Amino acid sequence: MKVLGVARWFQSRRGPASADGPGALDGPAAGADPAAPLRLLRTAAAGIGTTLDESTTCRELTRAAVRLTGGGAAVMRRTGETVSGYESITGDADLLPDARWATAVARDAGSPAADHWTDPWLARPAGSHTRPAVCLPLNSGSEQYGVLVCAREGRVFVRAEAELLALLAERAASHIRHAREYEHVNRTAGDLQRALLSEPGRPHPNLDVAIRYLPAGGRVLVGGDWCETVRLHFGRSLLVVGDVMGHGLEAAVDMNAYRSSLRYIASSELPPHRVLRQMDALAADEADRRPATCLLARVDPSRGQVTLSSAGHLPPALITGEGRTSLLPVPVGPPLGTGFGGYESATHRFGPDHSLVLFTDGLVEHRDEDIDRSLSRLADLHFKPAVGVDALLDSIVTRLDARNAEDDVAVLAARPHPRQGGFTYEAEEERAPGL
């Protein structure tokens, strides 16, 4: 809010001095600083809307109101036709008027007939059983988000005080509108991502797979973290974990695009590095597509092998049957969507008692911590021998405190599932050259 613009608005609405009594702010006393009301307004307004959380904005508004006028203040929020009770109370709650009066004002302020209000507030005169109070709508454009209610002992609220409170209410309403839009986008993106993550592909039956997705806590928007499994021919499975840069609905939409292209390309049975090459080329042709990191692991339990290829992603962890953890070396190419290509593959032994863990950076990264140190905390973990994949993921999530991670976490664990008879696919694969 620019000070000069506020000053002109404030001066235009003050009007001539009134007989509100001693101490009224409508006209400065002789020798008083005429800029004092503007300084009060600027200081109070600066503390409103510091976050995109609606409850925080309401608390900041009531604190600013009490600092300006004393007494007590509260907000009644409106969503559709529903009006809450008093919330975000600051100061003396006993001073606040009957909530039924404020509720009626909130409903009236949101009605088409609200233009009959001569001022952007409604004062309640003091009586033998009532204290002075003023109710100010939280309006932004054509939307009404509730009311600010202020009350105190003794002096009635003069026009200049009501003007200041009205300006603060308008500022808070604008931030509440942004907070609700933010929450709507966050919820939409979350619903989309949860729907996508709840329907991963099916690996081959010779592989046990478990997946966990943990969105970052609080008000952080969901991001583009994802896991996928693709069933291939001859008992092989392609395991995938990726992370689209950024958060919100756009990241979730791009995540879906990467996932769809992966399923299509992987069906051609290409080696992992060639899958990444084609995904990169497709993404680079779309100017609005966000870059993404991605790790592919083609698991072949019958041969005891896993082939890895990475597009800017962290390496996977291998856990042996004795419970020891190590990070598997993997050639790292540029993130998808850059158009640079240059991906390579590496093949490692994957025994029948081994477990493979693919994860996004949220599992290990801490702010201001070197990534090598972050990865070493995972590599230092030891587990009970032959633990199942679900128990393995639960242990990793708990021991790395992933539920309190600073970023979203997607993690996938896989382990060969023993099959009766020891049937392998090597003979069939030999009869299918080129795959």
mmCIF file with all atom_site columns, N, CA and C in Angstrom, residues 350-394:
data_model
loop_
_atom_site.group_PDB
_atom_site.id
_atom_site.type_symbol
_atom_site.label_atom_id
_atom_site.label_alt_id
_atom_site.label_comp_id
_atom_site.label_asym_id
_atom_site.label_entity_id
_atom_site.label_seq_id
_atom_site.pdbx_PDB_ins_code
_atom_site.Cartn_x
_atom_site.Cartn_y
_atom_site.Cartn_z
_atom_site.occupancy
_atom_site.B_iso_or_equiv
_atom_site.pdbx_formal_charge
_atom_site.auth_seq_id
_atom_site.auth_comp_id
_atom_site.auth_asym_id
_atom_site.auth_atom_id
_atom_site.pdbx_PDB_model_num
ATOM 1   N N  . PHE A 1 350 ? 21.496 -57.696 -8.153 1.00 0.00 ? 350 PHE A N  1
ATOM 2   C CA . PHE A 1 350 ? 20.312 -57.536 -7.308 1.00 0.00 ? 350 PHE A CA 1
ATOM 3   C C  . PHE A 1 350 ? 19.883 -58.934 -6.872 1.00 0.00 ? 350 PHE A C  1
ATOM 4   N N  . GLY A 1 351 ? 20.374 -59.320 -5.705 1.00 0.00 ? 351 GLY A N  1
ATOM 5   C CA . GLY A 1 351 ? 20.163 -60.676 -5.227 1.00 0.00 ? 351 GLY A CA 1
ATOM 6   C C  . GLY A 1 351 ? 18.758 -60.915 -4.705 1.00 0.00 ? 351 GLY A C  1
ATOM 7   N N  . PRO A 1 352 ? 18.407 -62.179 -4.472 1.00 0.00 ? 352 PRO A N  1
ATOM 8   C CA . PRO A 1 352 ? 17.049 -62.516 -4.009 1.00 0.00 ? 352 PRO A CA 1
ATOM 9   C C  . PRO A 1 352 ? 16.734 -62.001 -2.610 1.00 0.00 ? 352 PRO A C  1
ATOM 10  N N  . ASP A 1 353 ? 17.773 -61.667 -1.835 1.00 0.00 ? 353 ASP A N  1
ATOM 11  C CA . ASP A 1 353 ? 17.530 -61.139 -0.487 1.00 0.00 ? 353 ASP A CA 1
ATOM 12  C C  . ASP A 1 353 ? 17.813 -59.638 -0.409 1.00 0.00 ? 353 ASP A C  1
ATOM 13  N N  . HIS A 1 354 ? 17.976 -58.992 -1.556 1.00 0.00 ? 354 HIS A N  1
ATOM 14  C CA . HIS A 1 354 ? 18.244 -57.562 -1.578 1.00 0.00 ? 354 HIS A CA 1
ATOM 15  C C  . HIS A 1 354 ? 16.949 -56.749 -1.661 1.00 0.00 ? 354 HIS A C  1
ATOM 16  N N  . SER A 1 355 ? 17.010 -55.539 -1.147 1.00 0.00 ? 355 SER A N  1
ATOM 17  C CA . SER A 1 355 ? 15.913 -54.579 -1.284 1.00 0.00 ? 355 SER A CA 1
ATOM 18  C C  . SER A 1 355 ? 16.460 -53.301 -1.910 1.00 0.00 ? 355 SER A C  1
ATOM 19  N N  . LEU A 1 356 ? 15.687 -52.736 -2.831 1.00 0.00 ? 356 LEU A N  1
ATOM 20  C CA . LEU A 1 356 ? 16.077 -51.510 -3.527 1.00 0.00 ? 356 LEU A CA 1
ATOM 21  C C  . LEU A 1 356 ? 15.144 -50.384 -3.093 1.00 0.00 ? 356 LEU A C  1
ATOM 22  N N  . VAL A 1 357 ? 15.713 -49.222 -2.751 1.00 0.00 ? 357 VAL A N  1
ATOM 23  C CA . VAL A 1 357 ? 14.915 -48.082 -2.285 1.00 0.00 ? 357 VAL A CA 1
ATOM 24  C C  . VAL A 1 357 ? 15.196 -46.890 -3.183 1.00 0.00 ? 357 VAL A C  1
ATOM 25  N N  . LEU A 1 358 ? 14.155 -46.403 -3.852 1.00 0.00 ? 358 LEU A N  1
ATOM 26  C CA . LEU A 1 358 ? 14.223 -45.192 -4.663 1.00 0.00 ? 358 LEU A CA 1
ATOM 27  C C  . LEU A 1 358 ? 13.477 -44.093 -3.913 1.00 0.00 ? 358 LEU A C  1
ATOM 28  N N  . PHE A 1 359 ? 13.966 -42.855 -3.986 1.00 0.00 ? 359 PHE A N  1
ATOM 29  C CA . PHE A 1 359 ? 13.367 -41.804 -3.162 1.00 0.00 ? 359 PHE A CA 1
ATOM 30  C C  . PHE A 1 359 ? 13.609 -40.433 -3.794 1.00 0.00 ? 359 PHE A C  1
ATOM 31  N N  . THR A 1 360 ? 12.790 -39.459 -3.403 1.00 0.00 ? 360 THR A N  1
ATOM 32  C CA . THR A 1 360 ? 13.016 -38.068 -3.788 1.00 0.00 ? 360 THR A CA 1
ATOM 33  C C  . THR A 1 360 ? 13.842 -37.372 -2.708 1.00 0.00 ? 360 THR A C  1
ATOM 34  N N  . ASP A 1 361 ? 14.352 -36.197 -3.045 1.00 0.00 ? 361 ASP A N  1
ATOM 35  C CA . ASP A 1 361 ? 15.306 -35.542 -2.141 1.00 0.00 ? 361 ASP A CA 1
ATOM 36  C C  . ASP A 1 361 ? 14.727 -35.145 -0.802 1.00 0.00 ? 361 ASP A C  1
ATOM 37  N N  . GLY A 1 362 ? 13.392 -35.009 -0.718 1.00 0.00 ? 362 GLY A N  1
ATOM 38  C CA . GLY A 1 362 ? 12.794 -34.642 0.552  1.00 0.00 ? 362 GLY A CA 1
ATOM 39  C C  . GLY A 1 362 ? 13.052 -35.633 1.664  1.00 0.00 ? 362 GLY A C  1
ATOM 40  N N  . LEU A 1 363 ? 13.342 -36.898 1.302  1.00 0.00 ? 363 LEU A N  1
ATOM 41  C CA . LEU A 1 363 ? 13.586 -37.923 2.323  1.00 0.00 ? 363 LEU A CA 1
ATOM 42  C C  . LEU A 1 363 ? 14.857 -37.641 3.105  1.00 0.00 ? 363 LEU A C  1
ATOM 43  N N  . VAL A 1 364 ? 15.873 -37.091 2.461  1.00 0.00 ? 364 VAL A N  1
ATOM 44  C CA . VAL A 1 364 ? 17.183 -36.974 3.107  1.00 0.00 ? 364 VAL A CA 1
ATOM 45  C C  . VAL A 1 364 ? 17.662 -35.539 3.281  1.00 0.00 ? 364 VAL A C  1
ATOM 46  N N  . GLU A 1 365 ? 17.220 -34.622 2.433  1.00 0.00 ? 365 GLU A N  1
ATOM 47  C CA . GLU A 1 365 ? 17.800 -33.284 2.447  1.00 0.00 ? 365 GLU A CA 1
ATOM 48  C C  . GLU A 1 365 ? 17.347 -32.470 3.642  1.00 0.00 ? 365 GLU A C  1
ATOM 49  N N  . HIS A 1 366 ? 18.283 -31.726 4.214  1.00 0.00 ? 366 HIS A N  1
ATOM 50  C CA . HIS A 1 366 ? 18.013 -30.730 5.238  1.00 0.00 ? 366 HIS A CA 1
ATOM 51  C C  . HIS A 1 366 ? 18.579 -29.400 4.770  1.00 0.00 ? 366 HIS A C  1
ATOM 52  N N  . ARG A 1 367 ? 17.880 -28.338 5.092  1.00 0.00 ? 367 ARG A N  1
ATOM 53  C CA . ARG A 1 367 ? 18.339 -27.016 4.690  1.00 0.00 ? 367 ARG A CA 1
ATOM 54  C C  . ARG A 1 367 ? 19.726 -26.736 5.277  1.00 0.00 ? 367 ARG A C  1
ATOM 55  N N  . ASP A 1 368 ? 20.587 -26.179 4.446  1.00 0.00 ? 368 ASP A N  1
ATOM 56  C CA . ASP A 1 368 ? 21.949 -25.788 4.840  1.00 0.00 ? 368 ASP A CA 1
ATOM 57  C C  . ASP A 1 368 ? 22.839 -26.988 5.168  1.00 0.00 ? 368 ASP A C  1
ATOM 58  N N  . GLU A 1 369 ? 22.450 -28.185 4.718  1.00 0.00 ? 369 GLU A N  1
ATOM 59  C CA . GLU A 1 369 ? 23.272 -29.370 4.935  1.00 0.00 ? 369 GLU A CA 1
ATOM 60  C C  . GLU A 1 369 ? 23.796 -29.862 3.595  1.00 0.00 ? 369 GLU A C  1
ATOM 61  N N  . ASP A 1 370 ? 25.061 -30.233 3.547  1.00 0.00 ? 370 ASP A N  1
ATOM 62  C CA . ASP A 1 370 ? 25.654 -30.764 2.329  1.00 0.00 ? 370 ASP A CA 1
ATOM 63  C C  . ASP A 1 370 ? 24.939 -32.053 1.931  1.00 0.00 ? 370 ASP A C  1
ATOM 64  N N  . ILE A 1 371 ? 24.695 -32.221 0.605  1.00 0.00 ? 371 ILE A N  1
ATOM 65  C CA . ILE A 1 371 ? 23.916 -33.367 0.146  1.00 0.00 ? 371 ILE A CA 1
ATOM 66  C C  . ILE A 1 371 ? 24.637 -34.687 0.445  1.00 0.00 ? 371 ILE A C  1
ATOM 67  N N  . ASP A 1 372 ? 25.965 -34.678 0.428  1.00 0.00 ? 372 ASP A N  1
ATOM 68  C CA . ASP A 1 372 ? 26.693 -35.912 0.762  1.00 0.00 ? 372 ASP A CA 1
ATOM 69  C C  . ASP A 1 372 ? 26.443 -36.325 2.206  1.00 0.00 ? 372 ASP A C  1
ATOM 70  N N  . ARG A 1 373 ? 26.378 -35.335 3.096  1.00 0.00 ? 373 ARG A N  1
ATOM 71  C CA . ARG A 1 373 ? 26.075 -35.623 4.490  1.00 0.00 ? 373 ARG A CA 1
ATOM 72  C C  . ARG A 1 373 ? 24.639 -36.151 4.621  1.00 0.00 ? 373 ARG A C  1
ATOM 73  N N  . SER A 1 374 ? 23.732 -35.585 3.838  1.00 0.00 ? 374 SER A N  1
ATOM 74  C CA . SER A 1 374 ? 22.343 -36.034 3.877  1.00 0.00 ? 374 SER A CA 1
ATOM 75  C C  . SER A 1 374 ? 22.224 -37.487 3.435  1.00 0.00 ? 374 SER A C  1
ATOM 76  N N  . LEU A 1 375 ? 22.924 -37.830 2.357  1.00 0.00 ? 375 LEU A N  1
ATOM 77  C CA . LEU A 1 375 ? 22.876 -39.205 1.860  1.00 0.00 ? 375 LEU A CA 1
ATOM 78  C C  . LEU A 1 375 ? 23.558 -40.188 2.811  1.00 0.00 ? 375 LEU A C  1
ATOM 79  N N  . SER A 1 376 ? 24.590 -39.724 3.494  1.00 0.00 ? 376 SER A N  1
ATOM 80  C CA . SER A 1 376 ? 25.299 -40.629 4.405  1.00 0.00 ? 376 SER A CA 1
ATOM 81  C C  . SER A 1 376 ? 24.413 -41.051 5.576  1.00 0.00 ? 376 SER A C  1
ATOM 82  N N  . ARG A 1 377 ? 23.474 -40.205 5.977  1.00 0.00 ? 377 ARG A N  1
ATOM 83  C CA . ARG A 1 377 ? 22.570 -40.590 7.066  1.00 0.00 ? 377 ARG A CA 1
ATOM 84  C C  . ARG A 1 377 ? 21.707 -41.773 6.653  1.00 0.00 ? 377 ARG A C  1
ATOM 85  N N  . LEU A 1 378 ? 21.325 -41.818 5.380  1.00 0.00 ? 378 LEU A N  1
ATOM 86  C CA . LEU A 1 378 ? 20.588 -42.982 4.887  1.00 0.00 ? 378 LEU A CA 1
ATOM 87  C C  . LEU A 1 378 ? 21.496 -44.198 4.778  1.00 0.00 ? 378 LEU A C  1
ATOM 88  N N  . ALA A 1 379 ? 22.688 -43.994 4.239  1.00 0.00 ? 379 ALA A N  1
ATOM 89  C CA . ALA A 1 379 ? 23.608 -45.114 4.053  1.00 0.00 ? 379 ALA A CA 1
ATOM 90  C C  . ALA A 1 379 ? 24.075 -45.719 5.377  1.00 0.00 ? 379 ALA A C  1
ATOM 91  N N  . ASP A 1 380 ? 23.998 -44.960 6.453  1.00 0.00 ? 380 ASP A N  1
ATOM 92  C CA . ASP A 1 380 ? 24.429 -45.467 7.763  1.00 0.00 ? 380 ASP A CA 1
ATOM 93  C C  . ASP A 1 380 ? 23.373 -46.321 8.460  1.00 0.00 ? 380 ASP A C  1
ATOM 94  N N  . LEU A 1 381 ? 22.180 -46.403 7.888  1.00 0.00 ? 381 LEU A N  1
ATOM 95  C CA . LEU A 1 381 ? 21.112 -47.170 8.531  1.00 0.00 ? 381 LEU A CA 1
ATOM 96  C C  . LEU A 1 381 ? 21.366 -48.665 8.393  1.00 0.00 ? 381 LEU A C  1
ATOM 97  N N  . HIS A 1 382 ? 21.022 -49.405 9.462  1.00 0.00 ? 382 HIS A N  1
ATOM 98  C CA . HIS A 1 382 ? 21.067 -50.861 9.446  1.00 0.00 ? 382 HIS A CA 1
ATOM 99  C C  . HIS A 1 382 ? 19.686 -51.392 9.819  1.00 0.00 ? 382 HIS A C  1
ATOM 100 N N  . PHE A 1 383 ? 19.313 -52.524 9.222  1.00 0.00 ? 383 PHE A N  1
ATOM 101 C CA . PHE A 1 383 ? 17.982 -53.063 9.405  1.00 0.00 ? 383 PHE A CA 1
ATOM 102 C C  . PHE A 1 383 ? 18.065 -54.524 9.824  1.00 0.00 ? 383 PHE A C  1
ATOM 103 N N  . LYS A 1 384 ? 16.952 -55.011 10.342 1.00 0.00 ? 384 LYS A N  1
ATOM 104 C CA . LYS A 1 384 ? 16.879 -56.428 10.691 1.00 0.00 ? 384 LYS A CA 1
ATOM 105 C C  . LYS A 1 384 ? 16.932 -57.259 9.408  1.00 0.00 ? 384 LYS A C  1
ATOM 106 N N  . PRO A 1 385 ? 17.551 -58.400 9.440  1.00 0.00 ? 385 PRO A N  1
ATOM 107 C CA . PRO A 1 385 ? 17.635 -59.231 8.236  1.00 0.00 ? 385 PRO A CA 1
ATOM 108 C C  . PRO A 1 385 ? 16.253 -59.625 7.717  1.00 0.00 ? 385 PRO A C  1
ATOM 109 N N  . ALA A 1 386 ? 16.147 -59.641 6.385  1.00 0.00 ? 386 ALA A N  1
ATOM 110 C CA . ALA A 1 386 ? 14.951 -60.140 5.698  1.00 0.00 ? 386 ALA A CA 1
ATOM 111 C C  . ALA A 1 386 ? 13.675 -59.396 6.097  1.00 0.00 ? 386 ALA A C  1
ATOM 112 N N  . VAL A 1 387 ? 13.763 -58.113 6.402  1.00 0.00 ? 387 VAL A N  1
ATOM 113 C CA . VAL A 1 387 ? 12.563 -57.342 6.737  1.00 0.00 ? 387 VAL A CA 1
ATOM 114 C C  . VAL A 1 387 ? 11.759 -57.107 5.464  1.00 0.00 ? 387 VAL A C  1
ATOM 115 N N  . GLY A 1 388 ? 10.421 -57.129 5.558  1.00 0.00 ? 388 GLY A N  1
ATOM 116 C CA . GLY A 1 388 ? 9.558  -56.907 4.405  1.00 0.00 ? 388 GLY A CA 1
ATOM 117 C C  . GLY A 1 388 ? 9.606  -55.459 3.924  1.00 0.00 ? 388 GLY A C  1
ATOM 118 N N  . VAL A 1 389 ? 9.120  -55.215 2.698  1.00 0.00 ? 389 VAL A N  1
ATOM 119 C CA . VAL A 1 389 ? 9.248  -53.879 2.115  1.00 0.00 ? 389 VAL A CA 1
ATOM 120 C C  . VAL A 1 389 ? 8.386  -52.848 2.852  1.00 0.00 ? 389 VAL A C  1
ATOM 121 N N  . ASP A 1 390 ? 7.220  -53.235 3.324  1.00 0.00 ? 390 ASP A N  1
ATOM 122 C CA . ASP A 1 390 ? 6.392  -52.273 4.060  1.00 0.00 ? 390 ASP A CA 1
ATOM 123 C C  . ASP A 1 390 ? 7.043  -51.897 5.379  1.00 0.00 ? 390 ASP A C  1
ATOM 124 N N  . ALA A 1 391 ? 7.517  -52.890 6.111  1.00 0.00 ? 391 ALA A N  1
ATOM 125 C CA . ALA A 1 391 ? 8.203  -52.607 7.373  1.00 0.00 ? 391 ALA A CA 1
ATOM 126 C C  . ALA A 1 391 ? 9.487  -51.824 7.131  1.00 0.00 ? 391 ALA A C  1
ATOM 127 N N  . LEU A 1 392 ? 10.152 -52.114 6.013  1.00 0.00 ? 392 LEU A N  1
ATOM 128 C CA . LEU A 1 392 ? 11.375 -51.391 5.671  1.00 0.00 ? 392 LEU A CA 1
ATOM 129 C C  . LEU A 1 392 ? 11.096 -49.907 5.462  1.00 0.00 ? 392 LEU A C  1
ATOM 130 N N  . LEU A 1 393 ? 10.058 -49.588 4.681  1.00 0.00 ? 393 LEU A N  1
ATOM 131 C CA . LEU A 1 393 ? 9.730  -48.173 4.447  1.00 0.00 ? 393 LEU A CA 1
ATOM 132 C C  . LEU A 1 393 ? 9.300  -47.480 5.730  1.00 0.00 ? 393 LEU A C  1
ATOM 133 N N  . ASP A 1 394 ? 8.509  -48.159 6.543  1.00 0.00 ? 394 ASP A N  1
ATOM 134 C CA . ASP A 1 394 ? 8.090  -47.548 7.810  1.00 0.00 ? 394 ASP A CA 1
ATOM 135 C C  . ASP A 1 394 ? 9.298  -47.222 8.680  1.00 0.00 ? 394 ASP A C  1
#
